PDB file of C-alpha atoms and ligand atoms in Angstrom:
ATOM      1  CA  MET A   1     -42.025 -54.531  -8.673  1.00  0.00           C
ATOM      2  CA  LYS A   2     -40.795 -54.761 -12.475  1.00  0.00           C
ATOM      3  CA  ASN A   3     -37.282 -53.968 -13.038  1.00  0.00           C
ATOM      4  CA  GLY A   4     -35.339 -52.376 -15.526  1.00  0.00           C
ATOM      5  CA  LYS A   5     -32.422 -54.900 -16.046  1.00  0.00           C
ATOM      6  CA  GLU A   6     -31.240 -55.293 -19.587  1.00  0.00           C
ATOM      7  CA  LYS A   7     -32.699 -58.636 -21.018  1.00  0.00           C
ATOM      8  CA  VAL A   8     -30.438 -61.441 -21.816  1.00  0.00           C
ATOM      9  CA  ILE A   9     -31.610 -64.074 -24.363  1.00  0.00           C
ATOM     10  CA  LEU A  10     -29.469 -67.160 -24.851  1.00  0.00           C
ATOM     11  CA  ALA A  11     -29.877 -69.957 -27.200  1.00  0.00           C
ATOM     12  CA  ASN A  12     -29.269 -73.438 -26.181  1.00  0.00           C
ATOM     13  CA  TRP A  13     -28.316 -75.518 -29.316  1.00  0.00           C
ATOM     14  CA  LYS A  14     -27.497 -78.546 -27.278  1.00  0.00           C
ATOM     15  CA  MET A  15     -26.280 -81.534 -29.465  1.00  0.00           C
ATOM     16  CA  ARG A  16     -28.871 -80.791 -32.384  1.00  0.00           C
ATOM     17  CA  LEU A  17     -26.703 -79.324 -35.339  1.00  0.00           C
ATOM     18  CA  ASN A  18     -23.598 -80.642 -36.935  1.00  0.00           C
ATOM     19  CA  LEU A  19     -20.599 -78.441 -37.571  1.00  0.00           C
ATOM     20  CA  LYS A  20     -21.683 -77.102 -40.677  1.00  0.00           C
ATOM     21  CA  GLU A  21     -25.413 -76.431 -39.692  1.00  0.00           C
ATOM     22  CA  THR A  22     -24.051 -74.528 -36.743  1.00  0.00           C
ATOM     23  CA  GLN A  23     -21.825 -72.305 -38.707  1.00  0.00           C
ATOM     24  CA  GLU A  24     -24.785 -71.506 -41.020  1.00  0.00           C
ATOM     25  CA  LEU A  25     -27.218 -70.821 -38.191  1.00  0.00           C
ATOM     26  CA  ALA A  26     -24.607 -68.573 -36.606  1.00  0.00           C
ATOM     27  CA  GLN A  27     -24.236 -66.477 -39.836  1.00  0.00           C
ATOM     28  CA  GLU A  28     -27.828 -66.184 -40.039  1.00  0.00           C
ATOM     29  CA  MET A  29     -28.174 -65.064 -36.529  1.00  0.00           C
ATOM     30  CA  VAL A  30     -25.588 -62.333 -37.226  1.00  0.00           C
ATOM     31  CA  LYS A  31     -27.406 -61.135 -40.160  1.00  0.00           C
ATOM     32  CA  LYS A  32     -30.749 -61.137 -38.470  1.00  0.00           C
ATOM     33  CA  PHE A  33     -29.590 -59.462 -35.444  1.00  0.00           C
ATOM     34  CA  LYS A  34     -27.632 -56.879 -37.204  1.00  0.00           C
ATOM     35  CA  ASP A  35     -29.641 -53.864 -36.065  1.00  0.00           C
ATOM     36  CA  PHE A  36     -31.011 -55.535 -32.658  1.00  0.00           C
ATOM     37  CA  ASN A  37     -30.285 -53.530 -29.564  1.00  0.00           C
ATOM     38  CA  GLY A  38     -33.075 -54.626 -27.428  1.00  0.00           C
ATOM     39  CA  GLY A  39     -30.846 -56.583 -24.835  1.00  0.00           C
ATOM     40  CA  THR A  40     -28.078 -58.968 -25.054  1.00  0.00           C
ATOM     41  CA  VAL A  41     -28.089 -62.027 -27.176  1.00  0.00           C
ATOM     42  CA  GLY A  42     -25.815 -65.069 -26.811  1.00  0.00           C
ATOM     43  CA  LEU A  43     -25.400 -68.373 -28.798  1.00  0.00           C
ATOM     44  CA  CYS A  44     -24.418 -71.544 -26.954  1.00  0.00           C
ATOM     45  CA  PRO A  45     -23.293 -74.019 -29.651  1.00  0.00           C
ATOM     46  CA  ASN A  46     -21.375 -77.538 -29.039  1.00  0.00           C
ATOM     47  CA  PHE A  47     -17.737 -77.427 -27.650  1.00  0.00           C
ATOM     48  CA  ILE A  48     -16.410 -78.343 -31.083  1.00  0.00           C
ATOM     49  CA  SER A  49     -17.902 -75.383 -32.964  1.00  0.00           C
ATOM     50  CA  LEU A  50     -16.859 -72.703 -30.295  1.00  0.00           C
ATOM     51  CA  PRO A  51     -14.044 -71.280 -32.277  1.00  0.00           C
ATOM     52  CA  SER A  52     -15.429 -71.284 -35.621  1.00  0.00           C
ATOM     53  CA  VAL A  53     -18.708 -69.464 -34.269  1.00  0.00           C
ATOM     54  CA  LYS A  54     -16.631 -67.171 -32.350  1.00  0.00           C
ATOM     55  CA  LYS A  55     -14.876 -66.039 -35.826  1.00  0.00           C
ATOM     56  CA  ILE A  56     -18.534 -65.651 -37.194  1.00  0.00           C
ATOM     57  CA  LEU A  57     -19.683 -63.413 -34.320  1.00  0.00           C
ATOM     58  CA  ASP A  58     -16.543 -61.326 -34.364  1.00  0.00           C
ATOM     59  CA  GLY A  59     -17.762 -57.738 -35.090  1.00  0.00           C
ATOM     60  CA  SER A  60     -21.634 -58.724 -34.179  1.00  0.00           C
ATOM     61  CA  GLN A  61     -22.870 -57.887 -30.932  1.00  0.00           C
ATOM     62  CA  ILE A  62     -23.915 -61.546 -30.420  1.00  0.00           C
ATOM     63  CA  LYS A  63     -22.018 -63.184 -27.430  1.00  0.00           C
ATOM     64  CA  LEU A  64     -20.783 -66.531 -27.353  1.00  0.00           C
ATOM     65  CA  GLY A  65     -21.556 -69.287 -24.853  1.00  0.00           C
ATOM     66  CA  ALA A  66     -20.606 -72.919 -23.962  1.00  0.00           C
ATOM     67  CA  GLN A  67     -22.924 -75.343 -22.616  1.00  0.00           C
ATOM     68  CA  ASP A  68     -20.820 -76.809 -19.911  1.00  0.00           C
ATOM     69  CA  VAL A  69     -17.555 -76.674 -18.122  1.00  0.00           C
ATOM     70  CA  PHE A  70     -15.285 -78.791 -15.808  1.00  0.00           C
ATOM     71  CA  TRP A  71     -14.517 -77.829 -12.269  1.00  0.00           C
ATOM     72  CA  GLU A  72     -10.885 -78.070 -12.117  1.00  0.00           C
ATOM     73  CA  GLU A  73      -8.457 -75.572 -13.531  1.00  0.00           C
ATOM     74  CA  VAL A  74      -6.170 -77.938 -15.409  1.00  0.00           C
ATOM     75  CA  GLY A  75      -4.934 -81.486 -15.063  1.00  0.00           C
ATOM     76  CA  ALA A  76      -5.545 -84.981 -16.180  1.00  0.00           C
ATOM     77  CA  TYR A  77      -9.453 -84.928 -16.818  1.00  0.00           C
ATOM     78  CA  THR A  78     -10.024 -86.816 -20.073  1.00  0.00           C
ATOM     79  CA  GLY A  79     -12.481 -85.420 -22.141  1.00  0.00           C
ATOM     80  CA  GLU A  80     -13.317 -82.535 -20.018  1.00  0.00           C
ATOM     81  CA  ILE A  81     -12.833 -78.648 -20.922  1.00  0.00           C
ATOM     82  CA  SER A  82     -11.916 -75.964 -18.410  1.00  0.00           C
ATOM     83  CA  ALA A  83     -13.050 -72.366 -17.758  1.00  0.00           C
ATOM     84  CA  LYS A  84     -10.003 -70.785 -19.101  1.00  0.00           C
ATOM     85  CA  ILE A  85      -9.983 -72.536 -22.175  1.00  0.00           C
ATOM     86  CA  LEU A  86     -13.688 -71.399 -22.855  1.00  0.00           C
ATOM     87  CA  SER A  87     -12.459 -68.076 -22.147  1.00  0.00           C
ATOM     88  CA  GLU A  88      -9.633 -68.408 -24.385  1.00  0.00           C
ATOM     89  CA  VAL A  89     -11.867 -69.352 -27.173  1.00  0.00           C
ATOM     90  CA  GLY A  90     -13.959 -66.032 -26.596  1.00  0.00           C
ATOM     91  CA  CYS A  91     -17.020 -67.219 -24.651  1.00  0.00           C
ATOM     92  CA  ASP A  92     -18.699 -64.778 -22.467  1.00  0.00           C
ATOM     93  CA  TYR A  93     -21.283 -67.129 -20.683  1.00  0.00           C
ATOM     94  CA  VAL A  94     -21.204 -70.859 -19.633  1.00  0.00           C
ATOM     95  CA  LEU A  95     -24.209 -72.848 -18.853  1.00  0.00           C
ATOM     96  CA  ILE A  96     -23.774 -74.881 -15.647  1.00  0.00           C
ATOM     97  CA  GLY A  97     -25.902 -77.756 -14.434  1.00  0.00           C
ATOM     98  CA  HIS A  98     -28.355 -77.710 -17.302  1.00  0.00           C
ATOM     99  CA  SER A  99     -31.034 -80.328 -16.503  1.00  0.00           C
ATOM    100  CA  GLU A 100     -30.163 -82.644 -19.241  1.00  0.00           C
ATOM    101  CA  ARG A 101     -26.681 -83.109 -17.591  1.00  0.00           C
ATOM    102  CA  ARG A 102     -28.230 -83.630 -14.164  1.00  0.00           C
ATOM    103  CA  GLU A 103     -30.779 -86.325 -15.527  1.00  0.00           C
ATOM    104  CA  LEU A 104     -28.414 -87.989 -17.905  1.00  0.00           C
ATOM    105  CA  LEU A 105     -25.191 -87.809 -16.572  1.00  0.00           C
ATOM    106  CA  MET A 106     -25.752 -87.543 -12.747  1.00  0.00           C
ATOM    107  CA  GLU A 107     -24.477 -84.051 -12.400  1.00  0.00           C
ATOM    108  CA  ASN A 108     -25.550 -82.943  -8.849  1.00  0.00           C
ATOM    109  CA  TYR A 109     -25.294 -79.505  -7.153  1.00  0.00           C
ATOM    110  CA  GLU A 110     -21.955 -80.396  -5.484  1.00  0.00           C
ATOM    111  CA  MET A 111     -20.590 -80.483  -9.019  1.00  0.00           C
ATOM    112  CA  ILE A 112     -22.277 -77.381 -10.152  1.00  0.00           C
ATOM    113  CA  HIS A 113     -21.089 -75.514  -6.965  1.00  0.00           C
ATOM    114  CA  LYS A 114     -17.540 -76.661  -7.702  1.00  0.00           C
ATOM    115  CA  LYS A 115     -17.967 -75.615 -11.440  1.00  0.00           C
ATOM    116  CA  LEU A 116     -19.404 -72.234 -10.360  1.00  0.00           C
ATOM    117  CA  LYS A 117     -16.512 -71.527  -8.173  1.00  0.00           C
ATOM    118  CA  VAL A 118     -13.709 -72.137 -10.894  1.00  0.00           C
ATOM    119  CA  VAL A 119     -15.540 -70.172 -13.271  1.00  0.00           C
ATOM    120  CA  LEU A 120     -15.677 -67.165 -11.009  1.00  0.00           C
ATOM    121  CA  SER A 121     -12.212 -67.614  -9.720  1.00  0.00           C
ATOM    122  CA  SER A 122     -10.362 -68.319 -12.993  1.00  0.00           C
ATOM    123  CA  THR A 123     -12.268 -66.485 -15.740  1.00  0.00           C
ATOM    124  CA  LYS A 124     -14.472 -63.480 -16.458  1.00  0.00           C
ATOM    125  CA  LEU A 125     -17.050 -65.572 -17.922  1.00  0.00           C
ATOM    126  CA  THR A 126     -20.781 -65.165 -16.504  1.00  0.00           C
ATOM    127  CA  PRO A 127     -22.217 -68.361 -15.219  1.00  0.00           C
ATOM    128  CA  VAL A 128     -25.648 -69.496 -16.065  1.00  0.00           C
ATOM    129  CA  VAL A 129     -26.627 -71.771 -13.168  1.00  0.00           C
ATOM    130  CA  CYS A 130     -29.721 -73.872 -14.168  1.00  0.00           C
ATOM    131  CA  ILE A 131     -32.122 -75.067 -11.549  1.00  0.00           C
ATOM    132  CA  GLY A 132     -35.642 -76.394 -11.737  1.00  0.00           C
ATOM    133  CA  GLU A 133     -37.808 -78.753 -10.291  1.00  0.00           C
ATOM    134  CA  ASN A 134     -39.108 -82.043 -11.818  1.00  0.00           C
ATOM    135  CA  TRP A 135     -42.611 -82.875 -12.658  1.00  0.00           C
ATOM    136  CA  ASP A 136     -42.934 -85.125  -9.593  1.00  0.00           C
ATOM    137  CA  GLU A 137     -41.540 -82.237  -7.324  1.00  0.00           C
ATOM    138  CA  ARG A 138     -43.978 -79.855  -8.975  1.00  0.00           C
ATOM    139  CA  LYS A 139     -47.085 -82.223  -8.485  1.00  0.00           C
ATOM    140  CA  THR A 140     -46.453 -82.824  -4.806  1.00  0.00           C
ATOM    141  CA  ASP A 141     -45.967 -79.158  -4.051  1.00  0.00           C
ATOM    142  CA  ARG A 142     -42.370 -79.255  -3.327  1.00  0.00           C
ATOM    143  CA  ARG A 143     -40.755 -76.547  -5.997  1.00  0.00           C
ATOM    144  CA  ASN A 144     -40.366 -73.941  -3.479  1.00  0.00           C
ATOM    145  CA  PHE A 145     -38.117 -76.279  -1.314  1.00  0.00           C
ATOM    146  CA  VAL A 146     -36.264 -77.876  -4.244  1.00  0.00           C
ATOM    147  CA  LEU A 147     -35.278 -74.413  -5.819  1.00  0.00           C
ATOM    148  CA  TYR A 148     -34.231 -73.056  -2.084  1.00  0.00           C
ATOM    149  CA  GLU A 149     -32.109 -76.188  -1.837  1.00  0.00           C
ATOM    150  CA  GLN A 150     -30.612 -76.122  -5.288  1.00  0.00           C
ATOM    151  CA  MET A 151     -29.564 -72.375  -4.962  1.00  0.00           C
ATOM    152  CA  HIS A 152     -28.181 -73.119  -1.541  1.00  0.00           C
ATOM    153  CA  GLN A 153     -26.149 -76.166  -2.778  1.00  0.00           C
ATOM    154  CA  ALA A 154     -25.057 -74.094  -5.684  1.00  0.00           C
ATOM    155  CA  LEU A 155     -24.259 -70.743  -4.429  1.00  0.00           C
ATOM    156  CA  SER A 156     -23.543 -71.095  -0.796  1.00  0.00           C
ATOM    157  CA  GLY A 157     -19.949 -69.614   0.215  1.00  0.00           C
ATOM    158  CA  ILE A 158     -19.534 -68.194  -3.380  1.00  0.00           C
ATOM    159  CA  ASP A 159     -17.104 -65.088  -3.176  1.00  0.00           C
ATOM    160  CA  LEU A 160     -18.841 -62.788  -5.348  1.00  0.00           C
ATOM    161  CA  LYS A 161     -16.839 -59.829  -6.352  1.00  0.00           C
ATOM    162  CA  GLU A 162     -18.829 -56.530  -7.181  1.00  0.00           C
ATOM    163  CA  SER A 163     -18.087 -56.673 -10.745  1.00  0.00           C
ATOM    164  CA  ARG A 164     -19.205 -60.113 -11.560  1.00  0.00           C
ATOM    165  CA  ASP A 165     -22.724 -61.255 -12.525  1.00  0.00           C
ATOM    166  CA  ILE A 166     -24.538 -64.650 -12.260  1.00  0.00           C
ATOM    167  CA  ILE A 167     -27.489 -65.510 -14.079  1.00  0.00           C
ATOM    168  CA  ILE A 168     -29.834 -68.186 -12.539  1.00  0.00           C
ATOM    169  CA  ALA A 169     -31.990 -69.933 -15.212  1.00  0.00           C
ATOM    170  CA  TYR A 170     -35.178 -71.273 -13.871  1.00  0.00           C
ATOM    171  CA  GLU A 171     -36.045 -74.140 -16.129  1.00  0.00           C
ATOM    172  CA  PRO A 172     -38.759 -76.504 -14.898  1.00  0.00           C
ATOM    173  CA  ILE A 173     -37.512 -79.633 -16.191  1.00  0.00           C
ATOM    174  CA  TRP A 174     -41.240 -80.687 -17.038  1.00  0.00           C
ATOM    175  CA  ALA A 175     -41.460 -77.701 -19.506  1.00  0.00           C
ATOM    176  CA  ILE A 176     -38.239 -78.305 -21.177  1.00  0.00           C
ATOM    177  CA  GLY A 177     -38.657 -79.743 -24.675  1.00  0.00           C
ATOM    178  CA  SER A 178     -42.364 -80.497 -23.988  1.00  0.00           C
ATOM    179  CA  GLY A 179     -43.621 -77.684 -26.377  1.00  0.00           C
ATOM    180  CA  THR A 180     -45.831 -75.960 -23.837  1.00  0.00           C
ATOM    181  CA  ALA A 181     -44.345 -73.310 -21.533  1.00  0.00           C
ATOM    182  CA  ILE A 182     -45.474 -73.052 -18.101  1.00  0.00           C
ATOM    183  CA  GLU A 183     -47.906 -70.601 -17.010  1.00  0.00           C
ATOM    184  CA  PRO A 184     -46.365 -67.104 -16.875  1.00  0.00           C
ATOM    185  CA  GLU A 185     -47.884 -66.631 -13.279  1.00  0.00           C
ATOM    186  CA  GLU A 186     -46.177 -69.800 -12.218  1.00  0.00           C
ATOM    187  CA  ALA A 187     -42.883 -68.457 -13.789  1.00  0.00           C
ATOM    188  CA  GLN A 188     -43.295 -65.329 -11.927  1.00  0.00           C
ATOM    189  CA  TYR A 189     -43.979 -66.825  -8.850  1.00  0.00           C
ATOM    190  CA  ALA A 190     -40.832 -69.276  -9.046  1.00  0.00           C
ATOM    191  CA  HIS A 191     -38.734 -66.264 -10.080  1.00  0.00           C
ATOM    192  CA  LYS A 192     -39.968 -64.250  -6.648  1.00  0.00           C
ATOM    193  CA  ILE A 193     -38.968 -67.377  -4.761  1.00  0.00           C
ATOM    194  CA  ILE A 194     -35.496 -67.521  -6.476  1.00  0.00           C
ATOM    195  CA  LYS A 195     -34.997 -63.757  -5.637  1.00  0.00           C
ATOM    196  CA  MET A 196     -36.139 -63.898  -2.125  1.00  0.00           C
ATOM    197  CA  THR A 197     -33.651 -66.758  -1.347  1.00  0.00           C
ATOM    198  CA  LEU A 198     -30.861 -65.122  -3.131  1.00  0.00           C
ATOM    199  CA  SER A 199     -31.619 -62.046  -1.082  1.00  0.00           C
ATOM    200  CA  ASP A 200     -31.445 -63.956   1.884  1.00  0.00           C
ATOM    201  CA  MET A 201     -28.216 -65.338   0.777  1.00  0.00           C
ATOM    202  CA  PHE A 202     -26.437 -62.308  -0.617  1.00  0.00           C
ATOM    203  CA  GLY A 203     -28.619 -59.222   0.362  1.00  0.00           C
ATOM    204  CA  GLU A 204     -31.112 -57.281  -1.836  1.00  0.00           C
ATOM    205  CA  LYS A 205     -28.274 -54.843  -3.025  1.00  0.00           C
ATOM    206  CA  THR A 206     -25.990 -57.652  -4.460  1.00  0.00           C
ATOM    207  CA  VAL A 207     -29.035 -59.292  -5.887  1.00  0.00           C
ATOM    208  CA  GLU A 208     -30.177 -56.126  -7.559  1.00  0.00           C
ATOM    209  CA  ARG A 209     -26.369 -55.497  -8.879  1.00  0.00           C
ATOM    210  CA  ASN A 210     -25.136 -58.866  -9.686  1.00  0.00           C
ATOM    211  CA  PHE A 211     -28.013 -61.227 -10.382  1.00  0.00           C
ATOM    212  CA  LYS A 212     -30.338 -61.914 -13.264  1.00  0.00           C
ATOM    213  CA  ILE A 213     -33.190 -64.537 -13.282  1.00  0.00           C
ATOM    214  CA  ILE A 214     -33.967 -65.792 -16.643  1.00  0.00           C
ATOM    215  CA  TYR A 215     -36.743 -68.322 -17.396  1.00  0.00           C
ATOM    216  CA  GLY A 216     -36.389 -71.357 -19.757  1.00  0.00           C
ATOM    217  CA  GLY A 217     -38.499 -74.234 -20.928  1.00  0.00           C
ATOM    218  CA  SER A 218     -40.502 -74.385 -24.425  1.00  0.00           C
ATOM    219  CA  VAL A 219     -40.652 -70.538 -24.988  1.00  0.00           C
ATOM    220  CA  ASN A 220     -41.412 -69.843 -28.659  1.00  0.00           C
ATOM    221  CA  LYS A 221     -42.309 -66.864 -30.840  1.00  0.00           C
ATOM    222  CA  ASP A 222     -46.231 -67.485 -30.063  1.00  0.00           C
ATOM    223  CA  ASN A 223     -46.009 -67.646 -26.311  1.00  0.00           C
ATOM    224  CA  ALA A 224     -42.957 -65.215 -25.671  1.00  0.00           C
ATOM    225  CA  LYS A 225     -45.512 -62.446 -25.397  1.00  0.00           C
ATOM    226  CA  ASP A 226     -46.942 -63.998 -22.312  1.00  0.00           C
ATOM    227  CA  PHE A 227     -43.697 -63.333 -20.520  1.00  0.00           C
ATOM    228  CA  VAL A 228     -43.412 -59.735 -21.499  1.00  0.00           C
ATOM    229  CA  GLY A 229     -43.187 -57.511 -18.427  1.00  0.00           C
ATOM    230  CA  LEU A 230     -43.149 -60.275 -15.746  1.00  0.00           C
ATOM    231  CA  GLU A 231     -41.650 -59.127 -12.355  1.00  0.00           C
ATOM    232  CA  ASN A 232     -38.157 -60.559 -11.938  1.00  0.00           C
ATOM    233  CA  LEU A 233     -37.879 -61.768 -15.456  1.00  0.00           C
ATOM    234  CA  ASP A 234     -34.671 -60.629 -16.877  1.00  0.00           C
ATOM    235  CA  GLY A 235     -34.571 -62.695 -19.919  1.00  0.00           C
ATOM    236  CA  LEU A 236     -34.812 -66.155 -21.407  1.00  0.00           C
ATOM    237  CA  LEU A 237     -33.046 -69.580 -22.148  1.00  0.00           C
ATOM    238  CA  VAL A 238     -34.087 -70.874 -25.523  1.00  0.00           C
ATOM    239  CA  GLY A 239     -33.737 -74.261 -26.778  1.00  0.00           C
ATOM    240  CA  GLY A 240     -35.999 -75.470 -29.689  1.00  0.00           C
ATOM    241  CA  ALA A 241     -36.971 -72.234 -30.742  1.00  0.00           C
ATOM    242  CA  SER A 242     -33.600 -70.967 -30.885  1.00  0.00           C
ATOM    243  CA  LEU A 243     -32.923 -73.297 -33.863  1.00  0.00           C
ATOM    244  CA  LYS A 244     -34.285 -70.994 -36.618  1.00  0.00           C
ATOM    245  CA  ALA A 245     -33.122 -67.316 -36.536  1.00  0.00           C
ATOM    246  CA  ASP A 246     -36.452 -66.240 -37.773  1.00  0.00           C
ATOM    247  CA  GLU A 247     -38.097 -67.569 -34.666  1.00  0.00           C
ATOM    248  CA  PHE A 248     -35.248 -66.914 -32.241  1.00  0.00           C
ATOM    249  CA  TYR A 249     -35.253 -63.289 -33.563  1.00  0.00           C
ATOM    250  CA  ALA A 250     -39.246 -62.991 -32.863  1.00  0.00           C
ATOM    251  CA  VAL A 251     -38.537 -64.181 -29.541  1.00  0.00           C
ATOM    252  CA  ALA A 252     -35.948 -61.815 -28.656  1.00  0.00           C
ATOM    253  CA  LYS A 253     -37.942 -59.020 -30.239  1.00  0.00           C
ATOM    254  CA  THR A 254     -40.901 -59.843 -28.177  1.00  0.00           C
ATOM    255  CA  ILE A 255     -39.260 -60.265 -24.637  1.00  0.00           C
ATOM    256  CA  THR A 256     -37.320 -56.956 -25.333  1.00  0.00           C
ATOM    257  CA  ASN A 257     -40.088 -54.962 -26.826  1.00  0.00           C
ATOM    258  CA  PHE A 258     -37.562 -54.214 -29.480  1.00  0.00           C
TER     259      PHE A 258
HETATM  260  C1  PEP B 301     -33.312 -75.723 -22.521  1.00  0.00           C
HETATM  261  O1  PEP B 301     -33.226 -77.086 -22.656  1.00  0.00           O
HETATM  262  O2  PEP B 301     -32.605 -74.892 -22.143  1.00  0.00           O
HETATM  263  C2  PEP B 301     -34.676 -75.143 -23.157  1.00  0.00           C
HETATM  264  C3  PEP B 301     -34.898 -74.105 -22.735  1.00  0.00           C
HETATM  265  O3  PEP B 301     -35.267 -75.986 -23.970  1.00  0.00           O
HETATM  266  P1  PEP B 301     -36.594 -75.864 -24.926  1.00  0.00           P
HETATM  267  O4  PEP B 301     -36.897 -74.420 -25.235  1.00  0.00           O
HETATM  268  O5  PEP B 301     -36.670 -76.549 -26.061  1.00  0.00           O
HETATM  269  O6  PEP B 301     -37.585 -76.271 -23.678  1.00  0.00           O
END
């Protein structure tokens, strides 16, 4: 069944841009998306840039997101950033458990679970929980199990208020930054597994009301059309193709039929 949820398209700028480049790109995005009302668009720049990008986005419809958060509310945690600070700075979204953090910084789903909990309990930020299998898991047919496990570890026991949304970003690790997105049918299938697992955990009504499932992994202006109208696909998380305003706009326009 297709769904009518409003699409969300998030840009993950990672650590690719310096402060000046970040601000310039944010300004270009504001111009580009001036009349866009196809869905919700958000930018996730580096931590340091958040306050200045917030100022640039003020008055526009583009939302602000952070790329990470710490799992405690406050305290002696050198170098970490709390959910409340992100909220104070004006973020609407926060990525949790991106695969680059899982792979490079040994972030695991116990940490991801704690991050999700603190975001939900201490702020109004919408968490974007990243899940996805690596190439070895995909090749050996373990994807469904991996997704099931990741979701259970991240979300079990979460107290989800009616008004709170959670976005699940399905990002097959082997597709991220590879230049080739996965086949749309394969994304659709994975999204179905995710939706079924969420329905088992929270019930269908809650899944319809509170969850969105977005895809990430080498989506660009050329292949975005392949993802249009896919079942259970509520948007995109875009890395490389979000570093140029024209290309990100083209992706957003395509996926929302704007
Ligand atoms: C990402 O890392 O979240 C991502 C989607 O990257 P890319 O689009 O570059 O594959």
